[in-house]
PDB file of N, CA and C in Angstrom:
ATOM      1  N   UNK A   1     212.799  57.861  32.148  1.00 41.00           N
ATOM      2  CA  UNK A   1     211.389  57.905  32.440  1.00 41.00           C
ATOM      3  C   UNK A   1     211.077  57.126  33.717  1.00 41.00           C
ATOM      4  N   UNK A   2     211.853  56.883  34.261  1.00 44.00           N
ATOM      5  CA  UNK A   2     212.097  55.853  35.783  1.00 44.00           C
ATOM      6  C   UNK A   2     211.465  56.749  36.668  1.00 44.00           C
ATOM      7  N   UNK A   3     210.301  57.262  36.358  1.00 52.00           N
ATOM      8  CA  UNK A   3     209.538  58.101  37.818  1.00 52.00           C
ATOM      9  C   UNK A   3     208.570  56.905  38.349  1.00 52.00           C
ATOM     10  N   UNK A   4     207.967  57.589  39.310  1.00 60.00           N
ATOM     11  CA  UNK A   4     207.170  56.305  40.195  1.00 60.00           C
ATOM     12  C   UNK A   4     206.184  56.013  39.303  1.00 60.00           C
ATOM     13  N   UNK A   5     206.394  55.558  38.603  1.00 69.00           N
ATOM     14  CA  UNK A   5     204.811  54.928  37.545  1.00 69.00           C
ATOM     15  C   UNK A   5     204.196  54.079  37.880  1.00 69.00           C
ATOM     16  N   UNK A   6     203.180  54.078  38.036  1.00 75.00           N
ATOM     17  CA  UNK A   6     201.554  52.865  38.621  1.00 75.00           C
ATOM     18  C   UNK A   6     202.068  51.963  37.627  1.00 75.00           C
ATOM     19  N   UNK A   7     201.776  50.604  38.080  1.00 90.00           N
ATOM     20  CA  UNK A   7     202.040  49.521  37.852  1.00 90.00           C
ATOM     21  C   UNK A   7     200.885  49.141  36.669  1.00 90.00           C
ATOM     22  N   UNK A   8     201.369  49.180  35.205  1.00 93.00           N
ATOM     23  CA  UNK A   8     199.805  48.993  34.719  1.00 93.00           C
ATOM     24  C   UNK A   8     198.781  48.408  34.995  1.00 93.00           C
ATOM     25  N   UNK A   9     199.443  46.839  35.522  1.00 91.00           N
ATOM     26  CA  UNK A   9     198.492  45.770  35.581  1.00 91.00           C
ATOM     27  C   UNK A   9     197.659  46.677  36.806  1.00 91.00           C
ATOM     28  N   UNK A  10     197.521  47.366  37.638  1.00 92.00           N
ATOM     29  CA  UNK A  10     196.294  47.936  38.741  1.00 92.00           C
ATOM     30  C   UNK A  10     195.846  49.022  38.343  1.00 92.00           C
ATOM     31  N   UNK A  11     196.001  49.656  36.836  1.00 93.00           N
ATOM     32  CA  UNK A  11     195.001  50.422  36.319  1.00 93.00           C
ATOM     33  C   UNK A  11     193.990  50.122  35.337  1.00 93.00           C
ATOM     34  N   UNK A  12     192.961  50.979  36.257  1.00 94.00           N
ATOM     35  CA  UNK A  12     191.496  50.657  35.018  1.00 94.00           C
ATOM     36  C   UNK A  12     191.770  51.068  33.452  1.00 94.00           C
ATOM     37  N   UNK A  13     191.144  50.824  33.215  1.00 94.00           N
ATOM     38  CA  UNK A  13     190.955  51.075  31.750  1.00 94.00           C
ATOM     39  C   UNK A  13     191.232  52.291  31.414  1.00 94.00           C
ATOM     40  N   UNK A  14     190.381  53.334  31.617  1.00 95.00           N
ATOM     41  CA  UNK A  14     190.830  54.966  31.994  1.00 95.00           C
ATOM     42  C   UNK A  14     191.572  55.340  32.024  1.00 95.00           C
ATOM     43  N   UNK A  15     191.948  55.002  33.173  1.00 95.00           N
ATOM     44  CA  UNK A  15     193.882  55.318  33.590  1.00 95.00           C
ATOM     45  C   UNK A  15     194.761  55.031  32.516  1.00 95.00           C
ATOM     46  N   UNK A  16     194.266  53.557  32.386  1.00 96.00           N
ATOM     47  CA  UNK A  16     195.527  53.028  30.999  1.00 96.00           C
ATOM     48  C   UNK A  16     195.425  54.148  30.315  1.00 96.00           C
ATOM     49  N   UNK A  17     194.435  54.224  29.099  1.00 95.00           N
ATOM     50  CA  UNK A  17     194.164  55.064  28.046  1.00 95.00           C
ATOM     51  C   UNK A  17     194.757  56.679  28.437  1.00 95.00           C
ATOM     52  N   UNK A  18     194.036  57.367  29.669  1.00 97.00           N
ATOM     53  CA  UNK A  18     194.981  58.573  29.673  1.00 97.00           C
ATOM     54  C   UNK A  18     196.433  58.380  29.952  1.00 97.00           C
ATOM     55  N   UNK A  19     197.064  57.586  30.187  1.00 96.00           N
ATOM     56  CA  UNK A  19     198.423  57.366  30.444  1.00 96.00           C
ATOM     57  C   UNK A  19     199.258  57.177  29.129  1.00 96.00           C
ATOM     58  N   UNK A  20     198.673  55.899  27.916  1.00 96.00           N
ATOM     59  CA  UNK A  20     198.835  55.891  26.792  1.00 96.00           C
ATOM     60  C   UNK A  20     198.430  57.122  25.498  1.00 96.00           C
ATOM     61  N   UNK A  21     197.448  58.198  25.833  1.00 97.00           N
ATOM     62  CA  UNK A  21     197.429  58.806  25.140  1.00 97.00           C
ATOM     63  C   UNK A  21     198.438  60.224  25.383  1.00 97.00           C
ATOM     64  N   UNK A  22     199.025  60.149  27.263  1.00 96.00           N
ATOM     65  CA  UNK A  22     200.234  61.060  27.090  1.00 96.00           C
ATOM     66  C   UNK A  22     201.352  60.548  26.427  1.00 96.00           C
ATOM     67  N   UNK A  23     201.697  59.120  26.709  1.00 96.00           N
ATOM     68  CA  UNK A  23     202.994  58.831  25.954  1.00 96.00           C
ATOM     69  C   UNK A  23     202.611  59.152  24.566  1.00 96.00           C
ATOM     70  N   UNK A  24     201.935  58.942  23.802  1.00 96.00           N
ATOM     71  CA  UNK A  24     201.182  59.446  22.441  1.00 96.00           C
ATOM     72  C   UNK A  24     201.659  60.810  22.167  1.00 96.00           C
ATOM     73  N   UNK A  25     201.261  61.617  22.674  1.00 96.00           N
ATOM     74  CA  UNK A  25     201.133  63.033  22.756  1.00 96.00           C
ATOM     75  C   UNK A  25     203.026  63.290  22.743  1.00 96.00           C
ATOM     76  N   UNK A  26     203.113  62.675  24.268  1.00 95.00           N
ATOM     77  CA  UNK A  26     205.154  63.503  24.389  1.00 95.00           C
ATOM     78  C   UNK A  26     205.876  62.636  22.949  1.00 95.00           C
ATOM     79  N   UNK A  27     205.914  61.521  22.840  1.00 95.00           N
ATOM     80  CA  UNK A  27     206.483  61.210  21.691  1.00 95.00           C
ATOM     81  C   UNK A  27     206.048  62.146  20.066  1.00 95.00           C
ATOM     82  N   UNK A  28     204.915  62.538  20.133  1.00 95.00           N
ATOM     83  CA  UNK A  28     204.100  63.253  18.889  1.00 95.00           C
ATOM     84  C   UNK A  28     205.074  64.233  19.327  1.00 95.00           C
ATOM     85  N   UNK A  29     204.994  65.023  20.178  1.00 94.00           N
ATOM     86  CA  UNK A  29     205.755  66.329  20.669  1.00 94.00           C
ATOM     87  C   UNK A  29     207.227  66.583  20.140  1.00 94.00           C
ATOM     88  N   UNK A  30     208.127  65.097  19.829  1.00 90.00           N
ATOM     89  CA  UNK A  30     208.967  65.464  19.223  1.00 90.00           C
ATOM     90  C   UNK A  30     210.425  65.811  20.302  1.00 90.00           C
ATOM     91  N   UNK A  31     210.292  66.330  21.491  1.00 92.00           N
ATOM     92  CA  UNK A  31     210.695  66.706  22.094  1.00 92.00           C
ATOM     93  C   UNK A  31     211.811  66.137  23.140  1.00 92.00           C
ATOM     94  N   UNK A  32     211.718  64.627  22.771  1.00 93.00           N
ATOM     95  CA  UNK A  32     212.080  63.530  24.351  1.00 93.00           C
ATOM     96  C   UNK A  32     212.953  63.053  23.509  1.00 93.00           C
ATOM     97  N   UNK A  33     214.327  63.051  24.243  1.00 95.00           N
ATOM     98  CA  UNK A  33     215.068  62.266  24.164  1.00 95.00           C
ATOM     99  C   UNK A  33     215.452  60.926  23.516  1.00 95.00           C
ATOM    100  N   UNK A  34     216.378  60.579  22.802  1.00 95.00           N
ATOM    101  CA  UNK A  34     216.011  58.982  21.747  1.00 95.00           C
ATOM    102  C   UNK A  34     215.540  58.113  23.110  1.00 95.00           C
ATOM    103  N   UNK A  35     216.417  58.156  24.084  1.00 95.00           N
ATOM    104  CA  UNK A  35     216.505  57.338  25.004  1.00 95.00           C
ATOM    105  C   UNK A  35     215.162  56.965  25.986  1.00 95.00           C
ATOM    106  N   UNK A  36     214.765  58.097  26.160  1.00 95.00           N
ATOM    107  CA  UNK A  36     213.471  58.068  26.846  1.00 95.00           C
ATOM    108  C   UNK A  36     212.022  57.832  25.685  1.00 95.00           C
ATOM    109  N   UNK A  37     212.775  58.386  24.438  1.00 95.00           N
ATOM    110  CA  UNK A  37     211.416  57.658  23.696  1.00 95.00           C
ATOM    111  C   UNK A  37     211.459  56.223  23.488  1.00 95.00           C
ATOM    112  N   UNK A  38     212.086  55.414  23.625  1.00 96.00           N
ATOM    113  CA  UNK A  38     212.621  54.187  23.779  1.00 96.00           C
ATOM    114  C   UNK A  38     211.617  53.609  24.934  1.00 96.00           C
ATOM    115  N   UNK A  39     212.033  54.128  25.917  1.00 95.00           N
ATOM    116  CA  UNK A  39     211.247  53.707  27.123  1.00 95.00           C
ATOM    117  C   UNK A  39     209.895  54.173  27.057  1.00 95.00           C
ATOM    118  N   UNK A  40     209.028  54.593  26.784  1.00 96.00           N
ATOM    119  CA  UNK A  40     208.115  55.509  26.442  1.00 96.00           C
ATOM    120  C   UNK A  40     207.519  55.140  25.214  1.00 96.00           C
ATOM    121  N   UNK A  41     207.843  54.369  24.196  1.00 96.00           N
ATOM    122  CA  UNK A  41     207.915  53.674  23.163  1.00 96.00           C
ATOM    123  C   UNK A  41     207.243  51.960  23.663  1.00 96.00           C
ATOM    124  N   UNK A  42     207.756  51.533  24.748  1.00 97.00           N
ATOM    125  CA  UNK A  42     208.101  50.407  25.417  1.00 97.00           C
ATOM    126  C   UNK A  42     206.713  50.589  26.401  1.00 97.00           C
ATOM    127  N   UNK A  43     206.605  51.487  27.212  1.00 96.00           N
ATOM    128  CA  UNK A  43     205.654  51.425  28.161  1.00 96.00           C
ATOM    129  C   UNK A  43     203.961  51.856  27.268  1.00 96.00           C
ATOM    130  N   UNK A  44     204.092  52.461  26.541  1.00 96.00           N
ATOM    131  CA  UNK A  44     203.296  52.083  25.226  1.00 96.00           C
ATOM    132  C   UNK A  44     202.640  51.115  24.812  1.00 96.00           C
ATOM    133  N   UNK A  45     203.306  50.800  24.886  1.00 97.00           N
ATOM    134  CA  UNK A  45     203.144  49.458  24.273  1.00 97.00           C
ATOM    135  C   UNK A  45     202.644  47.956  25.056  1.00 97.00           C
ATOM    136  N   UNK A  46     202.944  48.431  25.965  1.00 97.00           N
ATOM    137  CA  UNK A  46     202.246  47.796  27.831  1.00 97.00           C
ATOM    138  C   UNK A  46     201.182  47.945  27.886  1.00 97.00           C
ATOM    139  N   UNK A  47     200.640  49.556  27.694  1.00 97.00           N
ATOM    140  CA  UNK A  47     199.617  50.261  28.248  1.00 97.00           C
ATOM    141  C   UNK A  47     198.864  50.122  27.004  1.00 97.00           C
ATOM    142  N   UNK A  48     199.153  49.922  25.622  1.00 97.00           N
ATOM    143  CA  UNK A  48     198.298  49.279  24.589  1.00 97.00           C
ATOM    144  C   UNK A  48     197.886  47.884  24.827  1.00 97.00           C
ATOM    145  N   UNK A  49     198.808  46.658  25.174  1.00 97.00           N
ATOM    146  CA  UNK A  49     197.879  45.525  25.588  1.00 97.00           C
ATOM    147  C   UNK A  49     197.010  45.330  26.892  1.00 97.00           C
ATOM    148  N   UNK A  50     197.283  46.422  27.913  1.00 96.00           N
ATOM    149  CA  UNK A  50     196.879  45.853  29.334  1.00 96.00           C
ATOM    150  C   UNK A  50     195.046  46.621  28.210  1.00 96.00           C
ATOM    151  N   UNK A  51     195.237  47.824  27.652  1.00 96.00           N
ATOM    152  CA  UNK A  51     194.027  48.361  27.202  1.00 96.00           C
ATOM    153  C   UNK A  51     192.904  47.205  26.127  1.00 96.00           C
ATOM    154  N   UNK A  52     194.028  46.606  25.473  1.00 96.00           N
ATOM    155  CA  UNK A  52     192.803  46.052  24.786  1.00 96.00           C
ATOM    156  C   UNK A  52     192.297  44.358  25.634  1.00 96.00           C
ATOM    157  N   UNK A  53     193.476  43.958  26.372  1.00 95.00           N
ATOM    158  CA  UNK A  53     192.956  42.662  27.551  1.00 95.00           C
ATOM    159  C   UNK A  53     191.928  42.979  28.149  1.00 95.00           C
ATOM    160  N   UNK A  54     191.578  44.963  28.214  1.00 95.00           N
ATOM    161  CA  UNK A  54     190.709  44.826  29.081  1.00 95.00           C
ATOM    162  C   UNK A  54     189.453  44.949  28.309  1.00 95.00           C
ATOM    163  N   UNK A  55     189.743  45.464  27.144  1.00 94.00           N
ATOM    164  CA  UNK A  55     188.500  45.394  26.243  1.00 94.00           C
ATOM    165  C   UNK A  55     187.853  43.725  25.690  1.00 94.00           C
ATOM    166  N   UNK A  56     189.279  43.050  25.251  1.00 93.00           N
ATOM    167  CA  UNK A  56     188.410  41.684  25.468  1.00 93.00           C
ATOM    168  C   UNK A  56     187.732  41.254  26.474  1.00 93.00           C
ATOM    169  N   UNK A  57     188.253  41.567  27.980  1.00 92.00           N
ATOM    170  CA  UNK A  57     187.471  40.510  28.643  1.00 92.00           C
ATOM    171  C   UNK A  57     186.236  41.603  29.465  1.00 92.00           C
ATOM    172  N   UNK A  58     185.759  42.978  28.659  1.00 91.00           N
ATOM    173  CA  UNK A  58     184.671  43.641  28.628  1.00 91.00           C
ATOM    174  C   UNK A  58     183.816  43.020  27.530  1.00 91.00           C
ATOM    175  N   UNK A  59     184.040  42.814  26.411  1.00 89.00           N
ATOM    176  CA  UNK A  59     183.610  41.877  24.976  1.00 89.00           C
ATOM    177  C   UNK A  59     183.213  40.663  25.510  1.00 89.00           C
ATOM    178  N   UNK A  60     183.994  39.819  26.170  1.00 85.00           N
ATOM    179  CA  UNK A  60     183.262  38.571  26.379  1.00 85.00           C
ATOM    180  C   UNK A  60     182.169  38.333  27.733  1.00 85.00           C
ATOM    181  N   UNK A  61     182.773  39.633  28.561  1.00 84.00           N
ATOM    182  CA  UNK A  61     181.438  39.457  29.252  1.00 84.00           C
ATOM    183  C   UNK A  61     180.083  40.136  28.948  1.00 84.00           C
ATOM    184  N   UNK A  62     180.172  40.535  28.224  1.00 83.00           N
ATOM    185  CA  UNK A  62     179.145  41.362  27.413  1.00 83.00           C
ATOM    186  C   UNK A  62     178.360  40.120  26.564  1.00 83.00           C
ATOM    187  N   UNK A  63     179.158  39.485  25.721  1.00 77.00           N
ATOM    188  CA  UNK A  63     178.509  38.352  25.229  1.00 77.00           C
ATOM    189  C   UNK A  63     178.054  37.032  26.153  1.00 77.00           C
ATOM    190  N   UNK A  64     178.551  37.048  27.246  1.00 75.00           N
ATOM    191  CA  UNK A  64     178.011  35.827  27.692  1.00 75.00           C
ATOM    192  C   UNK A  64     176.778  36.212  28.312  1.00 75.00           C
ATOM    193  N   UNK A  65     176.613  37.353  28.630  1.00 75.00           N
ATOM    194  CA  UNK A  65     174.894  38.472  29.111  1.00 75.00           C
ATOM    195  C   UNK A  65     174.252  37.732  28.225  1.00 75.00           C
ATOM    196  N   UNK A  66     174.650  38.084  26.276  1.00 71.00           N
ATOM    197  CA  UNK A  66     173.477  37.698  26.007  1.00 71.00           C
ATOM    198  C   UNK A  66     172.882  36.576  25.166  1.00 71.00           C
ATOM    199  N   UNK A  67     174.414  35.797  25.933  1.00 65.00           N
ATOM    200  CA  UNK A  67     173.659  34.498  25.559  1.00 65.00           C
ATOM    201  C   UNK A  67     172.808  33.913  25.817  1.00 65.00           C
ATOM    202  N   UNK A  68     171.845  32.983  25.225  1.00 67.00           N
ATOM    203  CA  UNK A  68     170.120  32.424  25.796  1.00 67.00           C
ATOM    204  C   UNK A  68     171.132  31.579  27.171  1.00 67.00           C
ATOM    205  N   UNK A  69     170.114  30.770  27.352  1.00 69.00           N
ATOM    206  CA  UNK A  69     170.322  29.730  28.464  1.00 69.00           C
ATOM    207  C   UNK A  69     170.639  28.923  28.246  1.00 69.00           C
ATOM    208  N   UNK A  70     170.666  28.502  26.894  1.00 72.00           N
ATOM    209  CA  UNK A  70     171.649  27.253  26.480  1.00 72.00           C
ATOM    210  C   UNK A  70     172.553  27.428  26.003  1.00 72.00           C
ATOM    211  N   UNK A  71     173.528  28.594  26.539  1.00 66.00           N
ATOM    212  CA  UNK A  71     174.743  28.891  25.771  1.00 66.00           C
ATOM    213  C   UNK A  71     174.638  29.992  24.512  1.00 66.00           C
ATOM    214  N   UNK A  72     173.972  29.565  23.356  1.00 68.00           N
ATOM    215  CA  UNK A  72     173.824  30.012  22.176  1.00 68.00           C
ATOM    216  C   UNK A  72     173.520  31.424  22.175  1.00 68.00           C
ATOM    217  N   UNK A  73     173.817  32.226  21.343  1.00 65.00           N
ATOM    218  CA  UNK A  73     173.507  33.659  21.369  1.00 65.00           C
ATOM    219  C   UNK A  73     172.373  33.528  20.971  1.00 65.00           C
ATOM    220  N   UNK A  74     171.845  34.108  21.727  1.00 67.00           N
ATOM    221  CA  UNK A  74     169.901  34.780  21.986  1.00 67.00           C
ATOM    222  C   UNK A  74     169.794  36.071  20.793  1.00 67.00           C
ATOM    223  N   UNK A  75     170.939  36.417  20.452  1.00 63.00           N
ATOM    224  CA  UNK A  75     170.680  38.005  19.467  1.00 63.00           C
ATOM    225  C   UNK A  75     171.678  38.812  19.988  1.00 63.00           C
ATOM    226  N   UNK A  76     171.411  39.670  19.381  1.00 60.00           N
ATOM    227  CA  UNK A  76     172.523  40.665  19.726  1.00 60.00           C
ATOM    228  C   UNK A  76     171.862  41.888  20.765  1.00 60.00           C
ATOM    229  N   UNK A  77     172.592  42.536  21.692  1.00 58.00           N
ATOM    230  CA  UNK A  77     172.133  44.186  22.242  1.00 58.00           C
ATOM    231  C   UNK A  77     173.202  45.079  22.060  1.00 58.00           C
ATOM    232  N   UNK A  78     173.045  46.276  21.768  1.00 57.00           N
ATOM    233  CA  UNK A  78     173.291  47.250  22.065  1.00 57.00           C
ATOM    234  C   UNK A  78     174.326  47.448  23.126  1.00 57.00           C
ATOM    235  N   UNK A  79     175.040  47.909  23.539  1.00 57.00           N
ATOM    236  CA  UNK A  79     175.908  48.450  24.285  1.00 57.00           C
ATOM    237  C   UNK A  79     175.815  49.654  24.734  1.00 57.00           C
ATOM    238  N   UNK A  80     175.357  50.711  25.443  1.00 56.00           N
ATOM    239  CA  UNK A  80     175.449  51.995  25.876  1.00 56.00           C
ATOM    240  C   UNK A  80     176.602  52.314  26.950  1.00 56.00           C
ATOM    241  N   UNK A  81     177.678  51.799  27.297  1.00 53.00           N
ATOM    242  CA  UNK A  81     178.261  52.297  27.513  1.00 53.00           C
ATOM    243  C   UNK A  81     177.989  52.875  28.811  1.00 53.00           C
ATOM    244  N   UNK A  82     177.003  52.206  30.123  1.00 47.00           N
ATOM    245  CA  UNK A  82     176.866  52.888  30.988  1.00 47.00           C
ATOM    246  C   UNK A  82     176.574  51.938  32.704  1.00 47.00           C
TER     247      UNK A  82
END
């Protein structure tokens, strides 16, 4: 699986996720090699933590929005996603 692959750490979120949901898919497929599902198995598994690092530190900046001014959470909002 040694093709030129983007370096996770410089993909967005996006990228990660469609990248992780092909390794998803070719391993589901059944089709790949022990060897390359191995690797593929492995880069997976990359592209699952770089995805959720980026969801925490989307989560905490989201919460520090809505914290009051003295720190303390002011309440909760909504998220739309936009």
């Amino acid at each position: 699986m040694e093709q030129t692959a983007p370096d996770i750490s410089q993909l967005s979120f996006e990228d990660a996720l469609r990248a992780l949901e092909d390794v998803v898919r070719r391993l589901e497929g059944g089709e790949v090699p022990l060897d390359e599902s191995i690797d593929l198995y492995e880069r997976g598994e990359k592209l699952r933590k770089h995805c959720q690092a980026r969801l925490d530190a989307a989560q905490a900046r989201i919460e520090k929005i809505v914290a009051g001014p003295d720190g303390k959470p002011s309440g909760t909002a909504p998220f739309d996603g936009g």
